[in-house]
Coordinates of C-alpha atoms and ligand atoms in Angstrom, one line a residue:
M3 CA 32.4 -12.7 12.0
K4 CA 29.5 -14.1 13.5
A5 CA 26.4 -11.9 14.6
T6 CA 22.7 -12.6 15.5
A7 CA 19.9 -9.6 15.1
V8 CA 16.1 -9.5 16.0
A9 CA 13.4 -7.7 14.1
H10 CA 9.6 -7.6 14.3
A11 CA 7.1 -8.0 11.5
N12 CA 5.2 -4.8 10.7
I13 CA 1.9 -4.0 9.4
A14 CA 0.9 -1.3 7.2
L15 CA -2.3 1.0 8.0
V16 CA -1.3 2.9 4.4
K17 CA 0.1 0.1 2.4
Y18 CA 2.8 -0.4 0.1
W19 CA 1.4 -1.9 -3.4
G20 CA 2.9 -0.8 -6.4
K21 CA 6.8 0.1 -7.5
R22 CA 8.1 2.9 -9.3
D23 CA 11.3 1.0 -9.7
E24 CA 11.3 -2.8 -9.8
A25 CA 15.0 -3.4 -9.5
L26 CA 15.8 -1.0 -6.6
L27 CA 12.3 -1.7 -4.9
L28 CA 11.2 1.7 -4.7
P29 CA 7.6 2.3 -3.8
E30 CA 5.2 4.3 -6.0
A31 CA 3.2 5.9 -2.9
G32 CA 4.7 6.4 1.1
S33 CA 3.4 3.7 3.6
L34 CA 2.9 4.0 7.3
S35 CA 3.3 1.1 9.6
V36 CA 3.7 -0.6 13.2
A37 CA 5.9 -3.0 14.1
L38 CA 4.4 -6.3 16.1
D39 CA 5.5 -7.3 19.3
R40 CA 4.6 -11.0 18.8
L41 CA 5.9 -11.3 15.5
L42 CA 9.8 -11.7 15.8
T43 CA 12.4 -13.1 13.8
T44 CA 15.9 -13.9 15.0
T45 CA 18.7 -13.9 12.5
T46 CA 22.4 -15.0 12.5
V47 CA 24.8 -14.5 10.0
E48 CA 28.2 -16.3 10.1
L49 CA 30.7 -14.9 7.4
G50 CA 33.4 -16.7 5.9
A51 CA 31.5 -19.7 5.3
P52 CA 32.8 -22.0 2.2
E53 CA 29.5 -21.1 0.3
D54 CA 26.3 -18.8 0.9
S55 CA 23.4 -20.8 2.6
L56 CA 19.9 -19.9 4.2
L57 CA 18.0 -21.8 6.7
I58 CA 14.6 -20.4 7.5
D59 CA 12.7 -22.2 10.4
G60 CA 15.3 -25.3 9.5
R61 CA 14.2 -25.6 6.1
K62 CA 16.8 -24.8 2.8
A63 CA 15.7 -21.8 1.4
S64 CA 14.8 -22.0 -2.2
D65 CA 17.1 -20.0 -4.8
A66 CA 15.1 -17.0 -4.9
E67 CA 15.4 -16.4 -1.4
L68 CA 19.1 -16.9 -1.4
R69 CA 19.5 -14.7 -4.2
R70 CA 17.3 -11.8 -2.4
A71 CA 19.7 -12.2 0.6
R72 CA 22.9 -12.2 -1.5
A73 CA 21.5 -9.0 -2.8
V74 CA 21.4 -7.3 0.5
L75 CA 24.8 -8.6 1.4
D76 CA 26.1 -7.4 -1.9
A77 CA 24.9 -4.0 -1.6
A78 CA 26.5 -3.5 1.9
G79 CA 30.0 -4.7 0.3
I80 CA 30.0 -7.8 1.9
R81 CA 31.9 -10.4 -0.4
D82 CA 32.4 -13.0 2.3
R83 CA 30.1 -16.2 2.0
A84 CA 27.6 -16.3 4.5
R85 CA 25.8 -18.8 6.7
I86 CA 22.5 -17.6 7.3
E87 CA 19.9 -18.8 10.0
S88 CA 16.5 -17.4 10.6
R89 CA 14.0 -18.2 13.1
N90 CA 10.4 -16.9 13.5
D91 CA 9.0 -16.7 17.0
F92 CA 5.5 -17.3 15.7
P93 CA 3.5 -20.1 13.8
T94 CA 4.9 -20.5 10.4
A95 CA 2.7 -22.9 9.4
A96 CA 0.2 -20.2 9.8
G97 CA 1.6 -18.6 6.7
L98 CA 2.6 -15.5 9.0
A99 CA 6.3 -15.5 8.3
S100 CA 7.1 -12.3 7.2
S101 CA 10.2 -10.9 4.6
A102 CA 9.7 -7.6 6.3
S103 CA 11.2 -8.9 9.9
G104 CA 13.3 -11.4 7.9
F105 CA 15.5 -8.8 5.7
A106 CA 15.7 -6.2 8.5
A107 CA 17.2 -8.7 10.8
L108 CA 19.3 -10.0 8.0
A109 CA 20.6 -6.5 7.2
A110 CA 21.5 -5.9 10.4
A111 CA 22.9 -9.2 11.8
A112 CA 25.2 -9.0 8.4
C113 CA 26.4 -5.7 8.6
A114 CA 27.3 -6.6 12.7
A115 CA 29.1 -9.9 11.7
A116 CA 31.1 -7.6 8.7
G117 CA 32.0 -5.4 11.8
Q118 CA 30.4 -2.4 10.1
R119 CA 29.0 0.3 11.8
R120 CA 25.9 1.8 10.0
G121 CA 23.1 4.1 11.2
E122 CA 19.4 3.0 11.0
R123 CA 18.7 4.8 8.1
E124 CA 21.5 2.8 5.8
L125 CA 20.4 -0.5 7.3
S126 CA 16.4 0.4 6.2
A127 CA 17.7 1.0 2.8
L128 CA 19.7 -2.3 2.9
A129 CA 16.9 -4.4 4.2
R130 CA 14.8 -2.8 1.2
L131 CA 16.6 -4.3 -1.2
G132 CA 15.4 -7.8 0.4
S133 CA 11.7 -6.7 0.7
G134 CA 10.3 -3.5 0.3
S135 CA 8.5 -3.7 3.7
A136 CA 11.4 -4.4 5.3
A137 CA 12.4 -1.2 5.3
R138 CA 9.8 -0.1 7.9
S139 CA 11.1 -3.4 10.1
V140 CA 14.5 -1.5 10.9
P141 CA 13.4 1.7 12.5
G142 CA 10.1 -0.5 14.1
G143 CA 7.7 1.6 16.2
W144 CA 5.4 3.8 13.8
A145 CA 7.6 3.8 10.5
V146 CA 6.9 5.9 7.3
W147 CA 8.7 4.6 3.8
E148 CA 8.3 6.9 1.2
D149 CA 11.8 6.6 -0.8
R150 CA 15.1 4.6 -0.2
D151 CA 14.6 4.0 3.8
A152 CA 12.3 4.2 6.1
A153 CA 12.3 6.2 9.5
Q154 CA 10.3 5.8 12.9
V155 CA 7.7 8.9 13.2
A156 CA 6.5 8.0 16.6
S157 CA 7.6 5.8 19.0
P158 CA 5.9 2.3 20.1
D159 CA 4.2 3.7 23.3
H160 CA 3.1 6.9 21.2
L161 CA -0.7 5.5 20.8
P162 CA -1.9 2.5 23.2
M163 CA -3.2 0.3 20.8
R164 CA -3.5 -3.5 20.1
L165 CA -3.7 -5.3 16.7
V166 CA -5.4 -8.7 17.1
V167 CA -4.3 -10.9 14.1
A168 CA -6.6 -13.5 13.2
V169 CA -4.9 -16.4 11.4
C170 CA -7.5 -17.4 8.6
G171 CA -5.2 -19.7 6.3
E172 CA -2.3 -21.6 6.3
G173 CA 0.6 -22.5 3.7
P174 CA 2.0 -20.1 0.9
K175 CA -0.4 -17.7 -0.9
P176 CA -1.2 -18.4 -4.3
V177 CA 0.6 -15.3 -5.7
G178 CA 3.4 -13.6 -3.9
S179 CA 3.3 -9.7 -2.9
R180 CA 5.9 -9.1 -5.6
E181 CA 4.1 -10.6 -8.5
G182 CA 0.7 -9.6 -7.1
M183 CA 1.7 -5.8 -7.0
K184 CA 3.2 -5.9 -10.4
R185 CA 0.3 -7.4 -12.0
S186 CA -2.2 -4.9 -10.3
R187 CA 0.0 -1.9 -11.6
E188 CA 0.1 -3.4 -15.2
T189 CA -3.3 -4.5 -15.2
S190 CA -5.8 -3.1 -13.1
P191 CA -7.6 -0.3 -14.3
Y192 CA -8.1 1.0 -10.3
H193 CA -4.5 1.3 -9.8
A194 CA -3.8 4.7 -10.7
A195 CA -6.7 5.8 -8.5
W196 CA -5.5 3.5 -5.4
I197 CA -1.8 5.0 -5.8
E198 CA -3.4 8.6 -5.8
Q199 CA -5.6 7.5 -2.7
C200 CA -2.4 6.4 -0.8
R201 CA -0.7 10.0 -1.5
R202 CA -3.7 11.5 0.4
D203 CA -3.9 8.8 3.0
L204 CA -0.6 9.0 4.2
P205 CA -0.5 12.8 5.4
E206 CA -3.7 12.5 7.0
A207 CA -3.0 9.4 8.5
L208 CA 0.2 10.9 10.2
R209 CA -2.3 13.8 11.3
L210 CA -4.6 11.2 13.1
L211 CA -1.4 9.4 14.5
R212 CA 0.0 12.7 16.0
A213 CA -3.6 13.4 17.6
R214 CA -4.0 9.9 18.9
D215 CA -7.1 9.4 17.4
L216 CA -7.3 5.7 17.1
A217 CA -10.8 5.6 15.8
G218 CA -10.0 7.7 12.8
L219 CA -6.8 5.9 12.1
G220 CA -8.8 2.6 12.3
A221 CA -11.2 3.8 9.9
L222 CA -8.8 5.2 7.5
A223 CA -6.6 1.9 7.7
E224 CA -9.8 -0.3 7.3
R225 CA -10.8 1.9 3.9
N226 CA -7.1 1.6 2.6
A227 CA -6.9 -2.1 2.9
M228 CA -10.6 -2.4 1.2
R229 CA -9.0 -0.1 -1.8
M230 CA -5.7 -2.5 -1.8
H231 CA -7.9 -5.2 -2.4
A232 CA -10.1 -3.7 -4.7
D233 CA -7.2 -2.7 -7.0
S234 CA -5.8 -6.2 -6.7
L235 CA -9.4 -7.7 -7.5
A236 CA -9.7 -5.6 -10.4
A237 CA -6.1 -7.0 -11.9
D238 CA -6.2 -9.8 -14.9
P239 CA -6.1 -12.3 -13.9
P240 CA -7.9 -11.2 -10.8
L241 CA -6.1 -11.6 -7.2
L242 CA -8.3 -12.9 -4.6
Y243 CA -6.4 -13.3 -1.7
W244 CA -9.5 -13.8 1.0
E245 CA -10.8 -16.9 2.0
P246 CA -14.2 -17.4 3.6
A247 CA -12.8 -16.9 7.5
T248 CA -11.3 -13.3 5.9
V249 CA -15.0 -12.3 5.1
G250 CA -16.4 -13.9 8.6
C251 CA -13.8 -11.8 10.3
L252 CA -14.8 -8.4 8.2
H253 CA -18.2 -9.0 9.6
A254 CA -17.2 -9.7 13.1
V255 CA -15.4 -6.7 13.4
R256 CA -18.1 -4.5 11.9
R257 CA -20.6 -6.2 14.4
L258 CA -18.3 -5.3 17.1
R259 CA -18.5 -1.7 16.3
E260 CA -21.9 -1.8 16.0
Q261 CA -22.0 -3.1 19.6
G262 CA -20.1 -0.1 20.6
T263 CA -16.4 -1.9 20.7
G264 CA -14.0 0.5 18.7
A265 CA -12.5 -2.1 16.1
W266 CA -11.0 -1.7 12.6
S267 CA -9.8 -4.3 10.0
T268 CA -6.8 -4.7 7.7
I269 CA -5.6 -7.4 5.6
D270 CA -2.2 -7.6 3.8
A271 CA -1.8 -9.6 0.5
G272 CA -3.1 -12.9 2.1
P273 CA -6.1 -13.9 3.9
H274 CA -5.3 -12.8 7.7
V275 CA -7.4 -10.4 9.3
A276 CA -5.6 -7.9 11.9
A277 CA -8.1 -6.0 14.0
L278 CA -6.8 -2.5 15.5
C279 CA -8.5 -1.5 18.9
A280 CA -7.8 -0.3 22.2
P281 CA -5.9 -2.4 24.4
E282 CA -8.7 -2.9 26.8
D283 CA -10.9 -4.0 24.4
A284 CA -8.4 -6.7 22.8
P285 CA -9.9 -9.4 24.7
R286 CA -13.1 -9.1 23.3
V287 CA -12.0 -8.5 19.9
E288 CA -9.8 -11.4 20.4
A289 CA -12.8 -13.7 21.5
A290 CA -15.2 -12.4 18.7
L291 CA -12.4 -13.4 16.2
R292 CA -11.6 -16.8 17.4
S293 CA -15.5 -17.5 17.3
V294 CA -15.5 -17.0 13.3
P295 CA -15.6 -20.6 11.5
G296 CA -12.5 -21.1 9.6
V297 CA -10.4 -18.8 12.1
R298 CA -7.2 -21.1 13.3
D299 CA -5.6 -18.7 16.0
A300 CA -5.7 -15.1 17.2
L301 CA -2.6 -13.4 18.3
V302 CA -2.7 -10.2 20.2
C303 CA 0.3 -8.0 19.6
A304 CA 1.6 -4.5 20.9
P305 CA 3.3 -1.9 19.0
A306 CA 7.3 -2.9 19.3
G307 CA 10.5 -1.4 18.6
G308 CA 13.1 -1.6 15.6
A309 CA 15.9 -4.2 14.5
R310 CA 18.5 -4.4 16.9
V311 CA 21.7 -6.9 17.3
V312 CA 21.6 -9.0 20.3
E313 CA 24.7 -11.2 20.1
R314 CA 28.1 -10.6 18.1
S315 CA 31.3 -12.8 18.3
S316 CA 34.4 -11.1 19.8
D317 CA 36.3 -11.2 16.4
A318 CA 34.1 -9.1 14.4
R319 CA 35.9 -5.6 15.0
P320 CA 34.7 -2.6 13.1
R321 CA 36.7 -1.7 9.7
Ligands
2P0_412 C1 2.5 -3.6 3.1 N1 2.4 -5.4 1.4 O1 2.7 -2.5 2.9 C2 1.8 -4.3 2.0 C3 0.6 -4.6 2.0 C4 1.6 -6.4 1.3 C5 0.2 -5.9 1.6 O2 4.4 -4.9 1.7 O3 8.3 -6.8 -3.6 O4 7.0 -8.6 0.5 O5 9.7 -8.1 -1.6 O6 9.1 -5.3 -2.0 O7 7.4 -6.0 1.0 C6 4.4 -7.0 0.9 O8 4.9 -6.8 -0.1 O9 7.2 -7.0 -1.3 C7 4.0 -5.9 1.5 P1 8.6 -6.7 -2.1 P2 6.8 -7.0 -0.1 O10 3.0 -4.3 3.8

């Protein structure tokens, strides 16, 4: 009744920012992401505990976090109480902790602990109930999420590339993604245009990915991220996720391009900048981002695979 699974965080190049169903965590528009090898979460689930508990990097989770974990277990039909321990293999103080890798690993570990054999699409739909973006961390690689589950559309090695993640702040962000996207949808005059743009961006991004057009895909990802932030900035009250170092990185990436190095920025609902580039350019991009004032660290990440069970106790049998 015990299992351990791992999953990677992902970064979306066409982003998810708006739900059509708040309870079921269904997106208004489809998104495309790539899983990142250096952002790994390992989660152990032990069933048959006296009560539910959740530790994240040794810290007792909040009631809200525990409720989200329980929602995933309930949806999997797991009634047994669970002792859950989750560990992130990356600097959590930097605020890189990811609900996507966390809930993807949780869904995989919980179902394995319960002896359930579920396909990837079912696991993806379960992970989605913890956090929308977690649906994409289950298949990993290049993943598209449009409805109840996500699927891999290209393997991690389809397009040689790196994402250099510049750590531009620390601590939890002032407004979480869930509240941020709700506020944008309800109050931003740009939100409808943003969603329409995503619906145009996804098929175009998939075409560029199939063509292995890194420059085209990078430019599209940068435009998509800027437009997501334009939507958020126009919310009431406005959502400003950027720090001074964020803006410094945007300029550094633009300067790299002007000097002939292919690099493009993307930013999630937080201060960190991830720069897309070819593998051979990653050292130059990393050095440029590290030299930006306020950047605390830079992680060079390669595309990674999906969630997988790494350990299962012998008494967890298929039911
Ligand atoms: C994304 N983000 O596509 C976008 C870009 C943040 C900015 O998915 O409410 O934590 O749990 O479904 O998945 C973050 O949102 O939100 C996110 P919920 P989630 O990666």
